[in-house]
Coordinates of C-alpha atoms and ligand atoms in Angstrom, one line a residue:
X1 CA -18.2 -34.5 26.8
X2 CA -20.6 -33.4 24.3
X3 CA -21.2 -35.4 21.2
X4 CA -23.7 -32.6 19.3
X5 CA -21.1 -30.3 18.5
X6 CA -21.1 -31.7 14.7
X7 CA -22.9 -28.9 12.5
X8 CA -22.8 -28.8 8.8
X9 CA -22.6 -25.7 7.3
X10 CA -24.1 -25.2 3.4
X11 CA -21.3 -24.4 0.6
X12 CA -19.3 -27.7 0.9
X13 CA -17.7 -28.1 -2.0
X14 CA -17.9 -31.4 -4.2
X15 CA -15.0 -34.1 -4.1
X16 CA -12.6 -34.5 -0.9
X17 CA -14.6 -33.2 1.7
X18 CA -13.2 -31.0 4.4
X19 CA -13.7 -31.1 8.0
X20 CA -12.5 -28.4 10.5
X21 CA -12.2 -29.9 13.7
X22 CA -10.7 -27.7 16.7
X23 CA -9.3 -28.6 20.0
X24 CA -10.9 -27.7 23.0
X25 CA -8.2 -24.3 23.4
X26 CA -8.7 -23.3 19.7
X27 CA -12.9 -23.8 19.6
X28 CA -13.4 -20.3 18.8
X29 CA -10.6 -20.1 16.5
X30 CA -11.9 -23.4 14.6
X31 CA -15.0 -22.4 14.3
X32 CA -14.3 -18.6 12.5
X33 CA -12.3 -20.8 10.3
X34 CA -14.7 -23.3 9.6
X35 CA -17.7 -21.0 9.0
X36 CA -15.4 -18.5 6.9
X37 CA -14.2 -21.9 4.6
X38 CA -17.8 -22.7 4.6
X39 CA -16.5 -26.1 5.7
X40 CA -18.4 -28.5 8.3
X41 CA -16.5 -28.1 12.3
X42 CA -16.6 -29.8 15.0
X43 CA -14.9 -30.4 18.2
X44 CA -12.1 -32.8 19.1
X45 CA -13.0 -35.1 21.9
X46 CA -10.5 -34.8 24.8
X47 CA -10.1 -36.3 28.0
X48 CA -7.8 -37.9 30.6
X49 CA -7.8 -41.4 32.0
X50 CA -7.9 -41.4 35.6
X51 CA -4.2 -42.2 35.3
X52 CA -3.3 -38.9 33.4
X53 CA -3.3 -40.4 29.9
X54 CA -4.8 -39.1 26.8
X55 CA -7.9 -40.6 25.3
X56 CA -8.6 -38.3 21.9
X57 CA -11.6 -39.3 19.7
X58 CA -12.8 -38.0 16.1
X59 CA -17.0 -37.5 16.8
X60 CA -17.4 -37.7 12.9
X61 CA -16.4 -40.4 9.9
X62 CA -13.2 -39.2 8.1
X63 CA -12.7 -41.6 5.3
X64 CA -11.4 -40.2 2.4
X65 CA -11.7 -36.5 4.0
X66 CA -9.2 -33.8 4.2
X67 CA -8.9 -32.9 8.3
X68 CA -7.8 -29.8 9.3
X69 CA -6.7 -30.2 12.8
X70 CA -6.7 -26.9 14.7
X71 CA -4.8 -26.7 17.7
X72 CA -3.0 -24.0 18.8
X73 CA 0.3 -24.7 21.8
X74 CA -0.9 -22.5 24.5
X75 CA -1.9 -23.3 27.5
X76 CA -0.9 -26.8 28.3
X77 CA 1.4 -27.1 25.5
X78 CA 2.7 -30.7 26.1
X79 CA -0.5 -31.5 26.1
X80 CA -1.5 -29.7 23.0
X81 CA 1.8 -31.5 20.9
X82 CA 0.2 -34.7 22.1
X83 CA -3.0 -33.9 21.0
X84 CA -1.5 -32.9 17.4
X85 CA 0.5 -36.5 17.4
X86 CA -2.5 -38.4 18.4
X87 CA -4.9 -35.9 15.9
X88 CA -2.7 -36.6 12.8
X89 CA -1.9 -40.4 13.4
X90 CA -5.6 -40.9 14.1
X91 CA -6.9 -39.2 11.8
X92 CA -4.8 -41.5 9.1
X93 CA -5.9 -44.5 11.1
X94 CA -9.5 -43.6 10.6
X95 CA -9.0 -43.3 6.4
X96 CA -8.1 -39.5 6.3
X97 CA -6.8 -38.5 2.6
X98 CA -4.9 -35.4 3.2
X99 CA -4.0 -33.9 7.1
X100 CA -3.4 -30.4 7.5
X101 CA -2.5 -29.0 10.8
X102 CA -3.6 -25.2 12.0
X103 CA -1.2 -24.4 15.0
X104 CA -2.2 -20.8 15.7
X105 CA 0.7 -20.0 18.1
X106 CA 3.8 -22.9 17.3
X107 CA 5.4 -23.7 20.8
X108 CA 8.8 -25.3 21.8
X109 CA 10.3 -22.7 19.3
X110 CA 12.3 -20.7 21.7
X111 CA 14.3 -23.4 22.7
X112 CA 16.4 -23.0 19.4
X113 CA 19.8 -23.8 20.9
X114 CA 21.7 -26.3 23.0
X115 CA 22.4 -23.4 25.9
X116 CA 23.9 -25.5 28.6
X117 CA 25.6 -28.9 27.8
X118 CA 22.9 -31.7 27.6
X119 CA 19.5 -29.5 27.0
X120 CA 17.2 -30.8 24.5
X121 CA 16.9 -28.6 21.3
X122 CA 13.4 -28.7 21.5
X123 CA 12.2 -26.6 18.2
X124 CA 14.3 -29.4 15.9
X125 CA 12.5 -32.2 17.8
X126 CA 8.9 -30.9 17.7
X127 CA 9.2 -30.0 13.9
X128 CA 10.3 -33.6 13.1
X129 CA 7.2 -35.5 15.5
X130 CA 4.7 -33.2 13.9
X131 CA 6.0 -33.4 10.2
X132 CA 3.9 -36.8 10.4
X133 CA 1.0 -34.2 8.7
X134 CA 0.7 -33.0 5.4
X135 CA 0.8 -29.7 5.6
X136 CA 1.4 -27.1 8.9
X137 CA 0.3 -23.6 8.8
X138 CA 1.1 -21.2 11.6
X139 CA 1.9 -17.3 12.0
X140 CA 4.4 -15.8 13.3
X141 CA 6.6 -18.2 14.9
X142 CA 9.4 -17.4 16.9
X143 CA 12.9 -17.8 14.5
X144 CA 15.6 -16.6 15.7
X145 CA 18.8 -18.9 15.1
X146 CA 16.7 -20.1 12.3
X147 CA 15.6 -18.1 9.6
X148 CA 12.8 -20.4 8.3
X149 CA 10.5 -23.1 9.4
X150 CA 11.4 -25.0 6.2
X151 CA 14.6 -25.8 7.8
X152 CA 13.2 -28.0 10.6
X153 CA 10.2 -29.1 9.1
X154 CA 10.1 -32.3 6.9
X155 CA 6.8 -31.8 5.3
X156 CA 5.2 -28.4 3.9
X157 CA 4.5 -25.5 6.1
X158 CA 3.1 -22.3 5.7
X159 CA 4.1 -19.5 8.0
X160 CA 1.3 -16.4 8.3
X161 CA 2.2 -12.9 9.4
X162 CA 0.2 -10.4 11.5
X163 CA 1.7 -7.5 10.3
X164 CA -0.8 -6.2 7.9
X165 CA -3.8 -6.9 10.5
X166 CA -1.7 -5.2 13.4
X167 CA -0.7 -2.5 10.8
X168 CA -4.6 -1.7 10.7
X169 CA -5.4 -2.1 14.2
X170 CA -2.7 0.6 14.8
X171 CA -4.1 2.8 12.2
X172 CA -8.0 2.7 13.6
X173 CA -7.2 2.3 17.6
X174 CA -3.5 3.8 18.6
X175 CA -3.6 7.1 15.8
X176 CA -0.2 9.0 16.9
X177 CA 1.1 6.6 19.2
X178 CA 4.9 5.6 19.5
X179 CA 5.7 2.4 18.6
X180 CA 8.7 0.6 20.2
X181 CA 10.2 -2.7 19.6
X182 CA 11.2 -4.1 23.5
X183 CA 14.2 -5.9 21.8
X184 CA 16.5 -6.4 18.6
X185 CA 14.3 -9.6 17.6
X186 CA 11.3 -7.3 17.7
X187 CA 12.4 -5.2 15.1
X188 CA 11.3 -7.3 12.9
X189 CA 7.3 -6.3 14.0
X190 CA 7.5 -3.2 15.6
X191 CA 9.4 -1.6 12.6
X192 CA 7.8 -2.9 9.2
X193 CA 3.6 -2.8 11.6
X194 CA 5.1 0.7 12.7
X195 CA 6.1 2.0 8.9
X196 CA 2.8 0.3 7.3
X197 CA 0.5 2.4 10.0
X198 CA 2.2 5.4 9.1
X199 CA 3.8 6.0 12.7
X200 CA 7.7 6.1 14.3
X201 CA 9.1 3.1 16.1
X202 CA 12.1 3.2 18.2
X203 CA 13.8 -0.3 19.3
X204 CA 15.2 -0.8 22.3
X205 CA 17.9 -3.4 23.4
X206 CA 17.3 -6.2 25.9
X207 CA 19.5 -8.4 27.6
X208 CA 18.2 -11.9 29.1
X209 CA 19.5 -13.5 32.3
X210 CA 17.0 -15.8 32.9
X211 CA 13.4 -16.4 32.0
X212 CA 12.0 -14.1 34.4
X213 CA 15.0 -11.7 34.5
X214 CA 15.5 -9.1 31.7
X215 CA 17.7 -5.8 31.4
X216 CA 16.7 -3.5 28.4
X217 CA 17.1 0.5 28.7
X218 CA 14.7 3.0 27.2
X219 CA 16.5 5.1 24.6
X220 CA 14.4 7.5 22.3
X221 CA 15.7 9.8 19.7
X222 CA 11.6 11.3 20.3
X223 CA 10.8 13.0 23.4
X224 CA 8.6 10.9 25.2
X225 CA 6.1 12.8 27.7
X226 CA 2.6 12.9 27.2
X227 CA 3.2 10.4 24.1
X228 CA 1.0 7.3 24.0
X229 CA 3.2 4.2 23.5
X230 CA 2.2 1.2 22.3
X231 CA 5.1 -1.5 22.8
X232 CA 4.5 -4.3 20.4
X233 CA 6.2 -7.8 20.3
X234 CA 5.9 -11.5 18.9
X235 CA 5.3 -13.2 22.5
X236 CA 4.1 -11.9 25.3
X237 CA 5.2 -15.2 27.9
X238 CA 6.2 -14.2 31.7
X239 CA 5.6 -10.8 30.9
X240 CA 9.0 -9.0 31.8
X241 CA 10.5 -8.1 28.8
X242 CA 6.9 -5.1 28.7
X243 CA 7.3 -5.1 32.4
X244 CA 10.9 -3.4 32.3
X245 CA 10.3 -0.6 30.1
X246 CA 7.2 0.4 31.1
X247 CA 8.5 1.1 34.6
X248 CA 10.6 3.6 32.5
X249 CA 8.0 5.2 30.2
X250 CA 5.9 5.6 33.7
X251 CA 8.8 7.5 35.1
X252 CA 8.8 9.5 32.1
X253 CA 5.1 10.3 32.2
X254 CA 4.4 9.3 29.0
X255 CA 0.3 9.9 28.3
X256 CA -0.5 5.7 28.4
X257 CA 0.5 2.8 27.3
X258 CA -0.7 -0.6 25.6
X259 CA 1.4 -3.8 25.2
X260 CA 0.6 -5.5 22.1
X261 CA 1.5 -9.1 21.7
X262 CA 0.9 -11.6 18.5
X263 CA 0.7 -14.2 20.6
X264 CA -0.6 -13.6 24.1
X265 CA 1.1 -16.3 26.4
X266 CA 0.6 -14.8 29.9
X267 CA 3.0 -17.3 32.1
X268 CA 2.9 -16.7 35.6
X269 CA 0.1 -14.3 35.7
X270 CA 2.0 -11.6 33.3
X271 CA -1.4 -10.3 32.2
X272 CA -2.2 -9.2 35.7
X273 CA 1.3 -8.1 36.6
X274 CA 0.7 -5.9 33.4
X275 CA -2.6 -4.4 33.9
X276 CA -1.8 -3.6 37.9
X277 CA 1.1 -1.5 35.9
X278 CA -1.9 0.8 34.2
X279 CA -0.7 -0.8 30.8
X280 CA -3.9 -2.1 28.8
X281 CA -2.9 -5.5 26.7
X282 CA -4.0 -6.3 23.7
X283 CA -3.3 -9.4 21.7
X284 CA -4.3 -11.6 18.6
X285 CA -6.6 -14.5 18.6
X286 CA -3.7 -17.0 18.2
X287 CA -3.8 -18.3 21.7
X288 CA -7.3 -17.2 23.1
X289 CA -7.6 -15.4 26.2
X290 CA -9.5 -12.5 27.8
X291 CA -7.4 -9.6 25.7
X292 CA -7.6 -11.8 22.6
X293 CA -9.3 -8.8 20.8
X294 CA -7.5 -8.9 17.2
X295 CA -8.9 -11.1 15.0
X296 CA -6.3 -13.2 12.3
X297 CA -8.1 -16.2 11.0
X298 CA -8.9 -14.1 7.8
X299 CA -5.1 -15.1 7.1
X300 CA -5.7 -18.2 8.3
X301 CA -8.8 -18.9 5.9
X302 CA -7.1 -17.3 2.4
X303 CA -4.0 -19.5 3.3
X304 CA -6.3 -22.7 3.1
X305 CA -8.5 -21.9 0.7
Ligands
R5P401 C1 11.9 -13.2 22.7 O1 12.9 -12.9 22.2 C2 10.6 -12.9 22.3 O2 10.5 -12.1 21.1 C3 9.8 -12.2 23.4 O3 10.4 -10.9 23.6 C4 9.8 -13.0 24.6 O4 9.4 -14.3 24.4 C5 9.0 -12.4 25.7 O5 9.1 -13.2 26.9 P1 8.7 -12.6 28.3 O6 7.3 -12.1 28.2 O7 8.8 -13.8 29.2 O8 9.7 -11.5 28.7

């Protein structure tokens, strides 16, 4: 565990004084932050007691300072709520004024709905347990039977969209390409990134069985040979719901293909299972990972400014 990660930036502003501090999953994420907020960062100490405990320690005095915890739900995200908990109670304990939580990529959201008699409804829980901060800001979370965080959350939450950013990533990297929505819920991205790069979308239909089994059947009103196609969606988790159509496009020797996910979960492999496809993956920094190539904390940084 390294103590020396502390380093203080010039342009602090006068009065409460604001620290970035970052979980060991969101370090680069914490740090763009902290050096675009011209704030002072530094690295949440982490570790597990021989018996599989937590054991979280601020490195830095936080009396009277407002903490922006950054700490985004993937990978290990039981972990990562923990971390949150212990991050906002401890950060109180310590004399913290104001504690605002950055949660790049929001977990336990898809779990919306008591699907089989006696599940947990996980997204109501995990709003309430981390509405113990001040303020929560996120992007892009996954509502489906909900139409706003506001209506879990008890304290103030701001939620962030990638849509502009993607919009211009289309615009300098995928010029021409198709655009297509793998499912209704997509429509949401795939149409409004689509119309604000200039390019068509089509949106397919998808039905779920189970997590890892997914029916959806490519339907274009655009010929689709020798187009490139970029597929784009919220969550890219086990990977199936980009695996199934791009079995199809293949068959219908389209030019190439790229699967572009906000938040780039990659469960059981799926990046791998994706690339052996020919599909390149690209995704947003919310979660970071080895395709993690599009860069959001600008939205991050104007939202706390
Ligand atoms: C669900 O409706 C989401 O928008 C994504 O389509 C889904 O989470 C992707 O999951 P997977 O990669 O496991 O198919």
């Amino acid at each position: 565990m390294h103590l020396k990660t502390f380093v203080v930036f010039k342009g602090v502003k006068r009065g409460m004084k604001t620290l970035v501090i970052a979980s060991e999953r969101s370090l680069d994420f914490g740090r763009k932050i902290a050096r675009k907020l011209h704030k002072p960062f530094s690295k949440l100490l982490t570790k597990h007691f021989p018996d599989g405990e937590l054991y979280l320690r601020y490195p830095i005095p936080l009396k009277g300072a407002h903490v922006i915890l950054v700490d985004s739900m993937q990978p290990n995200p039981d972990d990562a709520l923990v971390e949150l908990l212990f991050g906002t109670a401890s950060a109180r304990a310590h004399g913290a004024k104001k504690v605002t939580l950055v949660i790049p990529y929001m977990g336990f959201l898809r779990q919306d709905k008591e699907f089989h008699p006696g599940e947990t409804v996980s997204n109501k829980i995990v709003a309430d347990l981390l509405s113990r901060a001040d303020r929560i800001v996120t992007m892009d979370p996954h509502l489906h039977r909900i139409s706003s965080l506001k209506q879990i959350f008890k304290t103030k939450t701001k939620t962030l969209t990638a849509n502009d950013i993607l919009a211009q990533h289309l615009k300098a990297k995928h010029k021409g390409a198709l655009v297509v929505g793998p499912d209704g819920e997509s429509f949401q991205w795939a149409r409004s990134v689509a119309s604000k790069a200039g390019l068509h979308a089509i949106v397919l239909n998808k039905k779920r069985y189970t997590s890892e089994k997914v029916r959806i059947l490519v339907k274009s009103d655009v010929p689709l040979k020798g187009r490139d196609i970029v597929i784009v969606d919220d969550i890219i988790s086990t990977g199936h719901t980009m695996i199934e159509p791009i079995k199809q496009f293949k068959r219908m020797k389209v030019k190439s293909i790229t699967c572009i996910g906000i938040h780039g979960v990659f469960a059981m492999n799926a990046l791998q299972k994706l690339k052996k496809l020919g599909s390149k993956v690209e995704c947003t920094n919310t979660i970071q990972n080895p395709v993690s190539i599009i860069d959001v904390t600008d939205a991050f940084v104007e939202a706390l400014r």
